[in-house]
Coordinates of C-alpha atoms and ligand atoms in Angstrom, one line a residue:
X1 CA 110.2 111.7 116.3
X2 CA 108.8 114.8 114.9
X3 CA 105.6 114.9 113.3
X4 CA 104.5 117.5 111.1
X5 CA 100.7 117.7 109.3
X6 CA 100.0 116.3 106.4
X7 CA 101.8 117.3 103.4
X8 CA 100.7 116.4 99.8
X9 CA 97.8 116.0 98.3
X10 CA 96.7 115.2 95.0
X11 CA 97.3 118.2 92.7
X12 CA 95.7 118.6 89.2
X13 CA 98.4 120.6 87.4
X14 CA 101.4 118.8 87.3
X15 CA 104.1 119.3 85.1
X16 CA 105.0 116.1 85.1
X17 CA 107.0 113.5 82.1
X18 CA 103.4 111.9 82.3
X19 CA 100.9 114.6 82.0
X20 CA 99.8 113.1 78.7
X21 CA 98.4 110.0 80.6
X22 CA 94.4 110.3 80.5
X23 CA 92.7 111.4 84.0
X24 CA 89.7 109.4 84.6
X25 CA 86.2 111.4 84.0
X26 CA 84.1 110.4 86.8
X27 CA 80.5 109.9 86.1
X28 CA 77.7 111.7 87.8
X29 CA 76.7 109.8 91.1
X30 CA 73.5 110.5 92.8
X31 CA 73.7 113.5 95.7
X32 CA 74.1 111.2 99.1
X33 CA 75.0 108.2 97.1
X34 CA 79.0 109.7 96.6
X35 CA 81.0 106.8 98.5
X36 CA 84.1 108.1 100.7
X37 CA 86.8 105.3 100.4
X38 CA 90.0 106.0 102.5
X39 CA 93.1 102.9 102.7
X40 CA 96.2 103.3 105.0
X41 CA 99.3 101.9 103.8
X42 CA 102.8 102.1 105.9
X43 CA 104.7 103.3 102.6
X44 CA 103.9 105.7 99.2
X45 CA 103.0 102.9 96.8
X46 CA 101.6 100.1 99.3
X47 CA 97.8 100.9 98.7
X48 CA 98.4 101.0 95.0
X49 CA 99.8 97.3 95.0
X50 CA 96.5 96.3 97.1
X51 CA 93.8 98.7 96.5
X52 CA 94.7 100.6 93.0
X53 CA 92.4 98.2 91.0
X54 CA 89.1 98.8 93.0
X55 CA 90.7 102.5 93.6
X56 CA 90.3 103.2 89.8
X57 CA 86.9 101.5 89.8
X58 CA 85.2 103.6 92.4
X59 CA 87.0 107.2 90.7
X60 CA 85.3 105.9 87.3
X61 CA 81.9 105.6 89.2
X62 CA 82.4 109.0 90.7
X63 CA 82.9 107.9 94.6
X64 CA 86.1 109.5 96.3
X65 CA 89.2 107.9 97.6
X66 CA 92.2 108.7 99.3
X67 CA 95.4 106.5 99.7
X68 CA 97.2 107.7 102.9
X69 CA 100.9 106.6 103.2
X70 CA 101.5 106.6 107.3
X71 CA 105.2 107.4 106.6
X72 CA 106.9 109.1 103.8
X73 CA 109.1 106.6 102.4
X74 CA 112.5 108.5 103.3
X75 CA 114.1 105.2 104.0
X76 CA 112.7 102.9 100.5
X77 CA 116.3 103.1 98.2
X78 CA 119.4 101.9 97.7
X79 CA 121.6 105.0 97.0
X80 CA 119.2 107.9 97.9
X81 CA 117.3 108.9 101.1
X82 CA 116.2 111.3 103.9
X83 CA 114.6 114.1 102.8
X84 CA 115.6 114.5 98.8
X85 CA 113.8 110.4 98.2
X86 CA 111.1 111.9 100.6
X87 CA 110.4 114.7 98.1
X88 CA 110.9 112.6 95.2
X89 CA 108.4 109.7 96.5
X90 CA 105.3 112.5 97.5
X91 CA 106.1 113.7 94.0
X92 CA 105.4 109.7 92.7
X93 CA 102.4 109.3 95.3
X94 CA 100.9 112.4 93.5
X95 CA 101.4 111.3 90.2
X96 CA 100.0 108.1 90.8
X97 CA 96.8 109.5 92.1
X98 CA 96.7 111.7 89.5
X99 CA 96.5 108.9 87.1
X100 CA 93.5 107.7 88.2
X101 CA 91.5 110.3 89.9
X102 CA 92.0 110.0 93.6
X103 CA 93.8 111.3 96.3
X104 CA 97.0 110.5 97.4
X105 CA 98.2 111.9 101.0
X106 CA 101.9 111.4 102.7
X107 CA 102.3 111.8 106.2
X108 CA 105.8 113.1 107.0
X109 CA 106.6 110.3 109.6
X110 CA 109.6 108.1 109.6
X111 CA 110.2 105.4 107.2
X112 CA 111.5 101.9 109.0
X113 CA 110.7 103.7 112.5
X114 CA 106.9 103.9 112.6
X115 CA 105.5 102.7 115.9
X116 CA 102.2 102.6 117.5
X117 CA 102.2 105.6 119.1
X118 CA 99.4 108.1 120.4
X119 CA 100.1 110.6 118.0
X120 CA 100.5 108.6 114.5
X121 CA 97.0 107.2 116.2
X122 CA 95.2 110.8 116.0
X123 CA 96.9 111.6 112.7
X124 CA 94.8 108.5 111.6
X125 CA 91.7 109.4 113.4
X126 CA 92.0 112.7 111.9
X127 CA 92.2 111.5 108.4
X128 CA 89.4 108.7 108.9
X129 CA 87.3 111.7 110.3
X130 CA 87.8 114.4 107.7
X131 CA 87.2 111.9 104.8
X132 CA 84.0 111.1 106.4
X133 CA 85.0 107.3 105.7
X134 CA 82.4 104.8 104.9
X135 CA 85.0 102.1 104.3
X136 CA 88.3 102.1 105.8
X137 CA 91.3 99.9 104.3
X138 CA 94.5 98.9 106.0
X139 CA 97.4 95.8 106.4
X140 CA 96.7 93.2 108.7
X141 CA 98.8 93.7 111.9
X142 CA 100.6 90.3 110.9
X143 CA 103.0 91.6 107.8
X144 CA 107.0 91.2 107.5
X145 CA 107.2 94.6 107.7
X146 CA 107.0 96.7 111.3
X147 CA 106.0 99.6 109.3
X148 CA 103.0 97.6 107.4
X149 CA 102.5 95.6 110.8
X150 CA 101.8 99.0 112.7
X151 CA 99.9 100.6 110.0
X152 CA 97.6 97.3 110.6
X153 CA 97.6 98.1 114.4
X154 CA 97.4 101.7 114.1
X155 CA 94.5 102.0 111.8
X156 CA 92.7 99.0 114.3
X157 CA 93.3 101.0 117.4
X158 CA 91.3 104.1 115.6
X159 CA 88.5 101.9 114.7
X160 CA 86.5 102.7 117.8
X161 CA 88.0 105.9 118.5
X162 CA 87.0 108.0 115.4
X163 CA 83.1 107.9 116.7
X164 CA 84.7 109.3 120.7
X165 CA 83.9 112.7 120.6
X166 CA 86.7 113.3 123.8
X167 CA 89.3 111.8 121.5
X168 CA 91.6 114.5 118.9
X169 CA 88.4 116.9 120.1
X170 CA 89.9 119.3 117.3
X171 CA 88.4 117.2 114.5
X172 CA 84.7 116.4 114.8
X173 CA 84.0 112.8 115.5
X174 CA 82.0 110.0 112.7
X175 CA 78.2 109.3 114.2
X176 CA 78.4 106.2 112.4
X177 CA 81.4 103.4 112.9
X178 CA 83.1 103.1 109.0
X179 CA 83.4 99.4 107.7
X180 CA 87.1 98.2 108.2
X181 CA 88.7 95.8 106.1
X182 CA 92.4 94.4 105.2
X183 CA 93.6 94.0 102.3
X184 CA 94.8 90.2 100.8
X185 CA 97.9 89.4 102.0
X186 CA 100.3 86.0 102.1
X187 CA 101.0 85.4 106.0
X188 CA 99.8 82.3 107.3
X189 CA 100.8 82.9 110.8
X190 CA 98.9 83.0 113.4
X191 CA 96.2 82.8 110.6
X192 CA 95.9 83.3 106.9
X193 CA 94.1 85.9 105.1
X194 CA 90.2 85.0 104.7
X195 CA 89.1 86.8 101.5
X196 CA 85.5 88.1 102.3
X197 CA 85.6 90.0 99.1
X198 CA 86.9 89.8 95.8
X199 CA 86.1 92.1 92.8
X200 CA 87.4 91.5 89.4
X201 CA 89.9 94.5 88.1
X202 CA 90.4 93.0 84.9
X203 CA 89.2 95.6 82.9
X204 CA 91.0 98.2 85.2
X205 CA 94.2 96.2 85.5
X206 CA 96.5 98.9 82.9
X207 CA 95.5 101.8 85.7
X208 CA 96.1 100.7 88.6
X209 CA 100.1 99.7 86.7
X210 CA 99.8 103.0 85.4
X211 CA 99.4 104.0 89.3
X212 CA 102.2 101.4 90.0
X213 CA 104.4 102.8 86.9
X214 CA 104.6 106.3 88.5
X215 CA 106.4 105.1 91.7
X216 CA 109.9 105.1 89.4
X217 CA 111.6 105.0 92.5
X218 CA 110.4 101.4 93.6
X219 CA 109.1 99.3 90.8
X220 CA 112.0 100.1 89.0
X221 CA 114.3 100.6 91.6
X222 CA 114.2 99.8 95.1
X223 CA 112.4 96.4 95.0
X224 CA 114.2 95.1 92.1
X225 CA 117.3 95.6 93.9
X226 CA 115.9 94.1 97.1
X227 CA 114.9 91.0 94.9
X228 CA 118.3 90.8 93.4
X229 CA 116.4 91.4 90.0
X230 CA 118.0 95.2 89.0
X231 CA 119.7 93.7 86.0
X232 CA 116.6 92.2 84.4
X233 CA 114.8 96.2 84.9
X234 CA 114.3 97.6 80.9
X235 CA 115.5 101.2 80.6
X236 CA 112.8 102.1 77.5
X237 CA 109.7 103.3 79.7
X238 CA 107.4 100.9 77.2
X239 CA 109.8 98.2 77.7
X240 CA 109.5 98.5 81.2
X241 CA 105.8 99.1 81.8
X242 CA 105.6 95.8 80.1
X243 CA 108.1 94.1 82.2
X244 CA 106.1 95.8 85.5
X245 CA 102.9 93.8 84.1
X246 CA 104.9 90.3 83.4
X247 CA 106.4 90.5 86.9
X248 CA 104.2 92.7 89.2
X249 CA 100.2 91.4 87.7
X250 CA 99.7 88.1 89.9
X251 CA 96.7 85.3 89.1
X252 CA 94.4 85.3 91.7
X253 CA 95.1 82.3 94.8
X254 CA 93.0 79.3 95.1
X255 CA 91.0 81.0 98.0
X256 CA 90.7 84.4 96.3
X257 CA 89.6 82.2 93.3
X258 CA 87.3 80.5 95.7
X259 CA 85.6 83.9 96.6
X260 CA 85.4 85.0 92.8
X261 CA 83.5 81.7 92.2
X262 CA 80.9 82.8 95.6
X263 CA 80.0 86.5 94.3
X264 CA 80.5 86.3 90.2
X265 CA 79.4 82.3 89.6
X266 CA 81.8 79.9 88.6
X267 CA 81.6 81.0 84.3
X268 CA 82.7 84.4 85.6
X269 CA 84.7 83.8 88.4
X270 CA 86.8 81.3 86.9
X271 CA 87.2 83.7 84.0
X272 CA 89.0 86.3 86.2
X273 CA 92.7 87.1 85.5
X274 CA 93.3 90.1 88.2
X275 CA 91.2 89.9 91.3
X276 CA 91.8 92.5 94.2
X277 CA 90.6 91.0 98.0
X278 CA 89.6 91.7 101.2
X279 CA 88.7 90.8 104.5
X280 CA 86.3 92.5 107.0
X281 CA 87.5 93.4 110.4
X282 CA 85.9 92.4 113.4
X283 CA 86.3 96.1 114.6
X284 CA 84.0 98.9 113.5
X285 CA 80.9 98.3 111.6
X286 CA 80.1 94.5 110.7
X287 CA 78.4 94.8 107.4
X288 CA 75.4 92.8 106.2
X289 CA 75.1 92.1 102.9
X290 CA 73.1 95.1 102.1
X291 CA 75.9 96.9 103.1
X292 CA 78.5 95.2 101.5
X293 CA 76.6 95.8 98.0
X294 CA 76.2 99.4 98.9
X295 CA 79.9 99.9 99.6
X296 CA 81.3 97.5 96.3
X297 CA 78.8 98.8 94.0
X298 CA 80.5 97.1 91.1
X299 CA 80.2 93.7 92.0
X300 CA 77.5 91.5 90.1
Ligands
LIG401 ZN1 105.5 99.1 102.2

């Protein structure tokens, strides 16, 4: 499989049917208090659906992030492919992290054939290095999807290896492990997601479907057709940005719920509409508690 460097990253001027839609303004942040927030999803548009909320919340506090899509989505549509839906899905990603203030990278690997492989390895040790990553984000190695499953086992096997100097000795190794966690997901097999987090996005829910609205090509596309649900897609892009929040803004699960209850009370946490979750990997830093409030400065 040939591998080439990265290839898109957020740009500012964009010519784009949405350039109207309001950047966010980050506020000052202290010097040496800037977080740098970096999440690995197999496909442009999976860290959106998992991370976009608290993605939108750190880019209004004036911490950095940057979504990395492992492959570049050449193989997400029903009539369109290779390397045209490849260019038109980098163009989405770009959009979409334009709308909130973050950065948005596409690595030009395969869609449907990533694999745990050496190389797609470095390319993530490379990234987690060059962000100088305090927290790291990523599937759990136990999706549907071989591409989200290897994203989950790809970003793991780096989670030691960013601090070994000997390791892709072109980019300087981390002194310091990052914190790695997973995103919520619905697999119960062999064990269900354990939310260790959960942080309210109510009040940023309409960005992060902003974020989701700019990936035309799936929300509106791809996965409806998948779900056998094409038909029920509005064509007015109000009508449909409304439809994306009826059928794409989930309630919080009972154990998400659960966790709300833990870190807001129960007045608060019961109060919640849109919750984003995650859970903390036994691999790289264990955070204390300390930690964890230093890394989700917006929780109560
Ligand atoms: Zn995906």
């Amino acid at each position: 499989m040939k591998i080439l460097p990265v290839v898109a990253v957020m740009a500012l001027a964009a010519a784009s049917a949405h350039a109207q839609a309001p950047r966010a303004t980050p506020a000052p942040v202290a010097p040496g208090t800037v977080l740098h927030i970096i999440a690995f999803g197999a496909h442009p548009d999976d860290c959106d659906q998992r991370a976009g909320g608290i993605a939108a919340k750190y880019a209004a506090l004036g911490h950095r992030v940057r979504f990395v899509a492992v492959t570049n989505g050449d193989a997400g549509h029903q009539t369109e492919g290779g390397g045209a839906l490849a260019a038109r899905r980098r163009a989405e990603a770009r959009e979409a992290g334009r709308r909130i203030g973050i950065e948005y990278v596409v690595l030009d690997n395969h869609d449907g054939e990533l694999l745990p492989t050496l190389n797609v390895r470095e390319q993530i040790i490379r990234q987690i290095r060059q962000w100088k990553a305090d927290l790291v984000l990523a599937p759990r190695p136990n999706d549907y999807h071989p591409d989200h499953r290897y994203t989950g086992a790809l970003v793991q096997d780096a989670a030691y290896m960013v601090v070994v100097p000997n390791v892709a000795p072109d980019t300087p190794a981390l002194r310091k492990n990052p914190v790695f966690m997973y995103f919520q997901d619905g697999f119960q097999k062999p064990n269900p997601f354990s939310p260790d987090i959960a942080v309210s996005i109510d009040e940023v829910i309409d960005k992060k479907l902003d974020m989701m609205d700019a990936h035309v090509s799936q929300m509106y596309e791809w996965l409806p057709w998948v779900d056998g649900s094409l038909e029920t897609v509005p064509r007015d892009p109000v009508a449909r940005r409304r439809w994306l929040r009826e059928t794409r803004a989930a309630a919080p699960t009972a154990a998400v719920r659960a966790a709300l209850v833990k870190r807001y009370g129960a007045e608060r946490g019961n109060a919640v509409r849109y919750a984003e979750a995650f859970e903390i990997c036994e691999y790289g830093t264990r955070p204390d508690e300390a930690t964890i409030r230093k890394l989700f400065p917006f929780l109560p």
